[in-house]
Amino acid sequence: MEKFSKKNSNKPSKLKSSTVNIFLNVSIFVLTAVIVYMSYSIYIKLSHRSSSAKDQYNGQAPSDIIQVEVLNGSGISGVADKFTEYLRGKGVDIVKIGNYISNDLSESLVIDRTGNMSNAYKVARALGIKNENVIQQLNKDYFLDVTIVIGRDYFNLTPYK
Protein backbone atom coordinates (compact mmCIF):
# COMPACT_ATOMS: atom_id res chain seq x y z
CA MET A 1 0.00 0.00 0.00
CA GLU A 2 2.83 2.25 0.71
CA LYS A 3 4.20 1.85 -2.82
CA PHE A 4 0.84 2.73 -4.32
CA SER A 5 0.56 5.97 -2.37
CA LYS A 6 4.06 7.05 -3.45
CA LYS A 7 3.17 6.58 -7.10
CA ASN A 8 0.04 8.70 -6.71
CA SER A 9 1.91 11.40 -4.89
CA ASN A 10 4.43 11.73 -7.78
CA LYS A 11 1.74 12.26 -10.42
CA PRO A 12 0.62 15.69 -9.21
CA SER A 13 4.24 16.76 -8.95
CA LYS A 14 4.95 15.62 -12.53
CA LEU A 15 1.79 17.33 -13.75
CA LYS A 16 2.77 20.55 -12.01
CA SER A 17 6.29 20.38 -13.42
CA SER A 18 4.95 19.70 -16.90
CA THR A 19 2.58 22.68 -16.72
CA VAL A 20 5.38 24.99 -15.62
CA ASN A 21 7.58 23.75 -18.48
CA ILE A 22 4.82 24.37 -21.03
CA PHE A 23 4.25 27.86 -19.63
CA LEU A 24 7.96 28.69 -19.77
CA ASN A 25 8.30 27.38 -23.33
CA VAL A 26 5.31 29.40 -24.50
CA SER A 27 6.74 32.49 -22.78
CA ILE A 28 10.10 32.00 -24.48
CA PHE A 29 8.38 31.61 -27.85
CA VAL A 30 6.29 34.77 -27.39
CA LEU A 31 9.29 36.84 -26.26
CA THR A 32 11.36 35.57 -29.20
CA ALA A 33 8.57 36.54 -31.60
CA VAL A 34 8.41 40.04 -30.07
CA ILE A 35 12.19 40.48 -30.37
CA VAL A 36 12.15 39.32 -34.01
CA TYR A 37 9.28 41.70 -34.82
CA MET A 38 11.02 44.67 -33.15
CA SER A 39 14.31 43.88 -34.90
CA TYR A 40 12.54 43.71 -38.26
CA SER A 41 10.77 47.01 -37.55
CA ILE A 42 14.05 48.76 -36.75
CA TYR A 43 15.65 47.29 -39.87
CA ILE A 44 12.79 48.56 -42.07
CA LYS A 45 12.95 52.07 -40.58
CA LEU A 46 16.71 52.35 -41.01
CA SER A 47 16.98 50.80 -44.45
CA HIS A 48 14.05 52.50 -46.15
CA ARG A 49 14.72 56.12 -45.32
CA SER A 50 13.21 58.44 -47.83
CA SER A 51 15.80 58.93 -50.52
CA SER A 52 13.51 61.35 -52.32
CA ALA A 53 13.97 63.80 -49.45
CA LYS A 54 17.71 63.88 -50.02
CA ASP A 55 18.77 67.26 -51.23
CA GLN A 56 20.69 67.47 -54.49
CA TYR A 57 23.20 70.01 -53.21
CA ASN A 58 25.24 68.08 -50.64
CA GLY A 59 23.62 64.69 -50.29
CA GLN A 60 22.16 65.52 -46.88
CA ALA A 61 18.47 65.64 -46.20
CA PRO A 62 17.04 68.86 -44.80
CA SER A 63 16.04 68.70 -41.15
CA ASP A 64 12.40 68.35 -40.16
CA ILE A 65 12.78 71.33 -37.84
CA ILE A 66 15.02 74.13 -39.05
CA GLN A 67 15.95 76.81 -36.53
CA VAL A 68 16.33 80.18 -38.21
CA GLU A 69 17.54 83.66 -37.33
CA VAL A 70 15.95 86.50 -39.35
CA LEU A 71 17.98 89.71 -39.68
CA ASN A 72 16.82 92.88 -41.41
CA GLY A 73 19.53 94.36 -43.64
CA SER A 74 17.20 96.43 -45.81
CA GLY A 75 16.77 99.44 -43.54
CA ILE A 76 12.98 99.19 -43.93
CA SER A 77 11.08 98.75 -40.66
CA GLY A 78 8.83 95.68 -40.27
CA VAL A 79 10.36 93.55 -43.02
CA ALA A 80 11.80 90.97 -40.61
CA ASP A 81 8.38 90.62 -38.94
CA LYS A 82 6.71 89.90 -42.28
CA PHE A 83 9.31 87.23 -43.13
CA THR A 84 9.00 85.72 -39.64
CA GLU A 85 5.24 85.47 -39.95
CA TYR A 86 5.54 83.87 -43.39
CA LEU A 87 8.17 81.32 -42.30
CA ARG A 88 6.31 80.34 -39.13
CA GLY A 89 3.32 79.63 -41.34
CA LYS A 90 5.56 77.23 -43.27
CA GLY A 91 6.58 75.43 -40.06
CA VAL A 92 10.02 77.00 -39.68
CA ASP A 93 11.24 77.58 -36.11
CA ILE A 94 12.28 81.24 -35.79
CA VAL A 95 14.61 81.58 -32.80
CA LYS A 96 15.78 85.17 -33.22
CA ILE A 97 14.71 88.35 -35.00
CA GLY A 98 16.88 91.43 -35.27
CA ASN A 99 18.78 93.90 -37.40
CA TYR A 100 21.84 93.12 -39.49
CA ILE A 101 25.04 95.12 -38.93
CA SER A 102 24.37 97.00 -42.17
CA ASN A 103 21.14 98.58 -43.43
CA ASP A 104 22.04 98.81 -47.11
CA LEU A 105 22.34 95.20 -48.23
CA SER A 106 21.19 95.07 -51.85
CA GLU A 107 20.31 91.33 -52.09
CA SER A 108 18.98 88.94 -49.47
CA LEU A 109 21.24 86.15 -48.20
CA VAL A 110 20.73 82.76 -46.61
CA ILE A 111 23.64 81.58 -44.45
CA ASP A 112 24.17 77.96 -43.41
CA ARG A 113 25.53 77.75 -39.84
CA THR A 114 25.74 73.97 -39.24
CA GLY A 115 27.25 72.44 -42.37
CA ASN A 116 23.97 71.08 -43.74
CA MET A 117 23.51 73.26 -46.81
CA SER A 118 20.24 71.53 -47.66
CA ASN A 119 18.58 73.38 -44.75
CA ALA A 120 19.75 76.70 -46.20
CA TYR A 121 18.61 75.78 -49.72
CA LYS A 122 15.22 74.67 -48.40
CA VAL A 123 14.70 78.02 -46.67
CA ALA A 124 15.98 79.90 -49.73
CA ARG A 125 13.49 78.07 -51.99
CA ALA A 126 10.64 78.87 -49.58
CA LEU A 127 11.53 82.57 -49.76
CA GLY A 128 12.39 82.74 -53.46
CA ILE A 129 16.05 83.60 -52.85
CA LYS A 130 18.47 82.63 -55.62
CA ASN A 131 20.90 79.75 -55.01
CA GLU A 132 23.83 82.09 -55.65
CA ASN A 133 22.84 83.96 -52.49
CA VAL A 134 23.13 80.90 -50.26
CA ILE A 135 26.46 80.79 -48.47
CA GLN A 136 28.08 78.83 -45.67
CA GLN A 137 29.60 80.34 -42.55
CA LEU A 138 29.98 77.67 -39.89
CA ASN A 139 29.85 78.87 -36.33
CA LYS A 140 29.70 76.45 -33.39
CA ASP A 141 28.69 79.28 -31.05
CA TYR A 142 25.35 79.71 -32.82
CA PHE A 143 22.54 77.42 -31.73
CA LEU A 144 20.64 77.66 -35.00
CA ASP A 145 20.75 76.15 -38.47
CA VAL A 146 20.26 79.08 -40.84
CA THR A 147 20.53 82.87 -40.81
CA ILE A 148 18.45 84.92 -43.23
CA VAL A 149 19.64 88.45 -43.98
CA ILE A 150 16.93 90.41 -45.76
CA GLY A 151 18.18 92.90 -48.33
CA ARG A 152 16.56 95.69 -50.31
CA ASP A 153 15.22 93.12 -52.79
CA TYR A 154 12.68 91.97 -50.16
CA PHE A 155 9.70 93.10 -52.26
CA ASN A 156 10.66 90.58 -55.00
CA LEU A 157 10.63 87.64 -52.57
CA THR A 158 7.78 85.22 -51.88
CA PRO A 159 6.43 86.73 -48.60
CA TYR A 160 5.65 90.00 -50.45
CA LYS A 161 4.09 88.47 -53.55
mmCIF file of C-alpha atoms in Angstrom:
data_model
loop_
_atom_site.group_PDB
_atom_site.id
_atom_site.type_symbol
_atom_site.label_atom_id
_atom_site.label_comp_id
_atom_site.label_asym_id
_atom_site.label_seq_id
_atom_site.Cartn_x
_atom_site.Cartn_y
_atom_site.Cartn_z
ATOM 1 C CA MET A 1 0.000 0.000 0.000
ATOM 2 C CA GLU A 2 2.828 2.245 0.708
ATOM 3 C CA LYS A 3 4.202 1.850 -2.820
ATOM 4 C CA PHE A 4 0.845 2.734 -4.317
ATOM 5 C CA SER A 5 0.557 5.966 -2.374
ATOM 6 C CA LYS A 6 4.060 7.050 -3.454
ATOM 7 C CA LYS A 7 3.168 6.581 -7.097
ATOM 8 C CA ASN A 8 0.045 8.698 -6.714
ATOM 9 C CA SER A 9 1.912 11.399 -4.888
ATOM 10 C CA ASN A 10 4.427 11.734 -7.782
ATOM 11 C CA LYS A 11 1.744 12.261 -10.415
ATOM 12 C CA PRO A 12 0.622 15.688 -9.209
ATOM 13 C CA SER A 13 4.237 16.756 -8.947
ATOM 14 C CA LYS A 14 4.952 15.620 -12.533
ATOM 15 C CA LEU A 15 1.791 17.330 -13.750
ATOM 16 C CA LYS A 16 2.768 20.547 -12.012
ATOM 17 C CA SER A 17 6.286 20.378 -13.420
ATOM 18 C CA SER A 18 4.951 19.696 -16.902
ATOM 19 C CA THR A 19 2.580 22.682 -16.720
ATOM 20 C CA VAL A 20 5.379 24.986 -15.623
ATOM 21 C CA ASN A 21 7.576 23.750 -18.482
ATOM 22 C CA ILE A 22 4.822 24.373 -21.034
ATOM 23 C CA PHE A 23 4.245 27.860 -19.635
ATOM 24 C CA LEU A 24 7.965 28.690 -19.773
ATOM 25 C CA ASN A 25 8.300 27.377 -23.328
ATOM 26 C CA VAL A 26 5.306 29.397 -24.498
ATOM 27 C CA SER A 27 6.737 32.495 -22.779
ATOM 28 C CA ILE A 28 10.096 32.001 -24.481
ATOM 29 C CA PHE A 29 8.382 31.607 -27.846
ATOM 30 C CA VAL A 30 6.294 34.774 -27.389
ATOM 31 C CA LEU A 31 9.287 36.840 -26.262
ATOM 32 C CA THR A 32 11.358 35.565 -29.198
ATOM 33 C CA ALA A 33 8.568 36.539 -31.596
ATOM 34 C CA VAL A 34 8.407 40.040 -30.068
ATOM 35 C CA ILE A 35 12.193 40.479 -30.370
ATOM 36 C CA VAL A 36 12.150 39.320 -34.014
ATOM 37 C CA TYR A 37 9.279 41.696 -34.815
ATOM 38 C CA MET A 38 11.019 44.666 -33.149
ATOM 39 C CA SER A 39 14.310 43.884 -34.902
ATOM 40 C CA TYR A 40 12.542 43.711 -38.256
ATOM 41 C CA SER A 41 10.768 47.006 -37.548
ATOM 42 C CA ILE A 42 14.053 48.759 -36.753
ATOM 43 C CA TYR A 43 15.654 47.289 -39.868
ATOM 44 C CA ILE A 44 12.793 48.559 -42.066
ATOM 45 C CA LYS A 45 12.950 52.074 -40.577
ATOM 46 C CA LEU A 46 16.705 52.345 -41.008
ATOM 47 C CA SER A 47 16.983 50.798 -44.453
ATOM 48 C CA HIS A 48 14.048 52.503 -46.146
ATOM 49 C CA ARG A 49 14.724 56.119 -45.322
ATOM 50 C CA SER A 50 13.207 58.435 -47.833
ATOM 51 C CA SER A 51 15.800 58.928 -50.522
ATOM 52 C CA SER A 52 13.507 61.350 -52.320
ATOM 53 C CA ALA A 53 13.969 63.802 -49.447
ATOM 54 C CA LYS A 54 17.715 63.876 -50.025
ATOM 55 C CA ASP A 55 18.774 67.260 -51.226
ATOM 56 C CA GLN A 56 20.689 67.469 -54.494
ATOM 57 C CA TYR A 57 23.203 70.008 -53.205
ATOM 58 C CA ASN A 58 25.243 68.085 -50.640
ATOM 59 C CA GLY A 59 23.623 64.693 -50.292
ATOM 60 C CA GLN A 60 22.161 65.521 -46.880
ATOM 61 C CA ALA A 61 18.469 65.638 -46.202
ATOM 62 C CA PRO A 62 17.041 68.863 -44.797
ATOM 63 C CA SER A 63 16.038 68.697 -41.149
ATOM 64 C CA ASP A 64 12.404 68.350 -40.161
ATOM 65 C CA ILE A 65 12.780 71.329 -37.841
ATOM 66 C CA ILE A 66 15.015 74.133 -39.054
ATOM 67 C CA GLN A 67 15.949 76.806 -36.526
ATOM 68 C CA VAL A 68 16.326 80.184 -38.206
ATOM 69 C CA GLU A 69 17.544 83.658 -37.334
ATOM 70 C CA VAL A 70 15.951 86.501 -39.348
ATOM 71 C CA LEU A 71 17.982 89.705 -39.675
ATOM 72 C CA ASN A 72 16.820 92.883 -41.412
ATOM 73 C CA GLY A 73 19.527 94.362 -43.641
ATOM 74 C CA SER A 74 17.204 96.429 -45.813
ATOM 75 C CA GLY A 75 16.769 99.438 -43.541
ATOM 76 C CA ILE A 76 12.979 99.192 -43.930
ATOM 77 C CA SER A 77 11.081 98.750 -40.659
ATOM 78 C CA GLY A 78 8.832 95.684 -40.272
ATOM 79 C CA VAL A 79 10.360 93.548 -43.018
ATOM 80 C CA ALA A 80 11.797 90.966 -40.611
ATOM 81 C CA ASP A 81 8.384 90.618 -38.937
ATOM 82 C CA LYS A 82 6.710 89.896 -42.284
ATOM 83 C CA PHE A 83 9.314 87.230 -43.130
ATOM 84 C CA THR A 84 9.002 85.720 -39.641
ATOM 85 C CA GLU A 85 5.235 85.468 -39.951
ATOM 86 C CA TYR A 86 5.544 83.865 -43.392
ATOM 87 C CA LEU A 87 8.170 81.317 -42.301
ATOM 88 C CA ARG A 88 6.313 80.344 -39.133
ATOM 89 C CA GLY A 89 3.316 79.634 -41.341
ATOM 90 C CA LYS A 90 5.557 77.230 -43.269
ATOM 91 C CA GLY A 91 6.578 75.427 -40.058
ATOM 92 C CA VAL A 92 10.024 76.997 -39.682
ATOM 93 C CA ASP A 93 11.236 77.584 -36.106
ATOM 94 C CA ILE A 94 12.284 81.240 -35.790
ATOM 95 C CA VAL A 95 14.611 81.584 -32.799
ATOM 96 C CA LYS A 96 15.784 85.168 -33.217
ATOM 97 C CA ILE A 97 14.706 88.354 -35.003
ATOM 98 C CA GLY A 98 16.877 91.434 -35.266
ATOM 99 C CA ASN A 99 18.777 93.900 -37.404
ATOM 100 C CA TYR A 100 21.840 93.118 -39.489
ATOM 101 C CA ILE A 101 25.038 95.123 -38.933
ATOM 102 C CA SER A 102 24.370 97.004 -42.166
ATOM 103 C CA ASN A 103 21.143 98.584 -43.426
ATOM 104 C CA ASP A 104 22.042 98.811 -47.105
ATOM 105 C CA LEU A 105 22.340 95.196 -48.225
ATOM 106 C CA SER A 106 21.190 95.072 -51.853
ATOM 107 C CA GLU A 107 20.305 91.334 -52.086
ATOM 108 C CA SER A 108 18.984 88.945 -49.473
ATOM 109 C CA LEU A 109 21.239 86.146 -48.203
ATOM 110 C CA VAL A 110 20.730 82.762 -46.608
ATOM 111 C CA ILE A 111 23.639 81.583 -44.453
ATOM 112 C CA ASP A 112 24.173 77.960 -43.413
ATOM 113 C CA ARG A 113 25.527 77.753 -39.844
ATOM 114 C CA THR A 114 25.741 73.972 -39.245
ATOM 115 C CA GLY A 115 27.249 72.440 -42.375
ATOM 116 C CA ASN A 116 23.966 71.079 -43.741
ATOM 117 C CA MET A 117 23.509 73.261 -46.812
ATOM 118 C CA SER A 118 20.244 71.528 -47.657
ATOM 119 C CA ASN A 119 18.584 73.381 -44.751
ATOM 120 C CA ALA A 120 19.748 76.699 -46.199
ATOM 121 C CA TYR A 121 18.606 75.780 -49.716
ATOM 122 C CA LYS A 122 15.218 74.665 -48.397
ATOM 123 C CA VAL A 123 14.695 78.023 -46.671
ATOM 124 C CA ALA A 124 15.978 79.904 -49.731
ATOM 125 C CA ARG A 125 13.492 78.065 -51.989
ATOM 126 C CA ALA A 126 10.641 78.874 -49.580
ATOM 127 C CA LEU A 127 11.527 82.570 -49.760
ATOM 128 C CA GLY A 128 12.388 82.740 -53.463
ATOM 129 C CA ILE A 129 16.049 83.604 -52.846
ATOM 130 C CA LYS A 130 18.467 82.631 -55.619
ATOM 131 C CA ASN A 131 20.899 79.747 -55.014
ATOM 132 C CA GLU A 132 23.831 82.090 -55.654
ATOM 133 C CA ASN A 133 22.845 83.963 -52.492
ATOM 134 C CA VAL A 134 23.135 80.897 -50.260
ATOM 135 C CA ILE A 135 26.465 80.787 -48.469
ATOM 136 C CA GLN A 136 28.076 78.831 -45.674
ATOM 137 C CA GLN A 137 29.601 80.343 -42.550
ATOM 138 C CA LEU A 138 29.978 77.665 -39.894
ATOM 139 C CA ASN A 139 29.854 78.873 -36.326
ATOM 140 C CA LYS A 140 29.697 76.447 -33.388
ATOM 141 C CA ASP A 141 28.689 79.280 -31.047
ATOM 142 C CA TYR A 142 25.348 79.708 -32.825
ATOM 143 C CA PHE A 143 22.539 77.421 -31.732
ATOM 144 C CA LEU A 144 20.643 77.660 -35.000
ATOM 145 C CA ASP A 145 20.753 76.145 -38.472
ATOM 146 C CA VAL A 146 20.264 79.079 -40.843
ATOM 147 C CA THR A 147 20.529 82.873 -40.812
ATOM 148 C CA ILE A 148 18.449 84.922 -43.230
ATOM 149 C CA VAL A 149 19.641 88.446 -43.982
ATOM 150 C CA ILE A 150 16.931 90.413 -45.762
ATOM 151 C CA GLY A 151 18.178 92.896 -48.329
ATOM 152 C CA ARG A 152 16.563 95.690 -50.311
ATOM 153 C CA ASP A 153 15.225 93.125 -52.791
ATOM 154 C CA TYR A 154 12.682 91.969 -50.162
ATOM 155 C CA PHE A 155 9.700 93.103 -52.260
ATOM 156 C CA ASN A 156 10.659 90.580 -54.995
ATOM 157 C CA LEU A 157 10.631 87.640 -52.566
ATOM 158 C CA THR A 158 7.778 85.222 -51.884
ATOM 159 C CA PRO A 159 6.426 86.732 -48.604
ATOM 160 C CA TYR A 160 5.646 89.996 -50.449
ATOM 161 C CA LYS A 161 4.091 88.471 -53.553
#
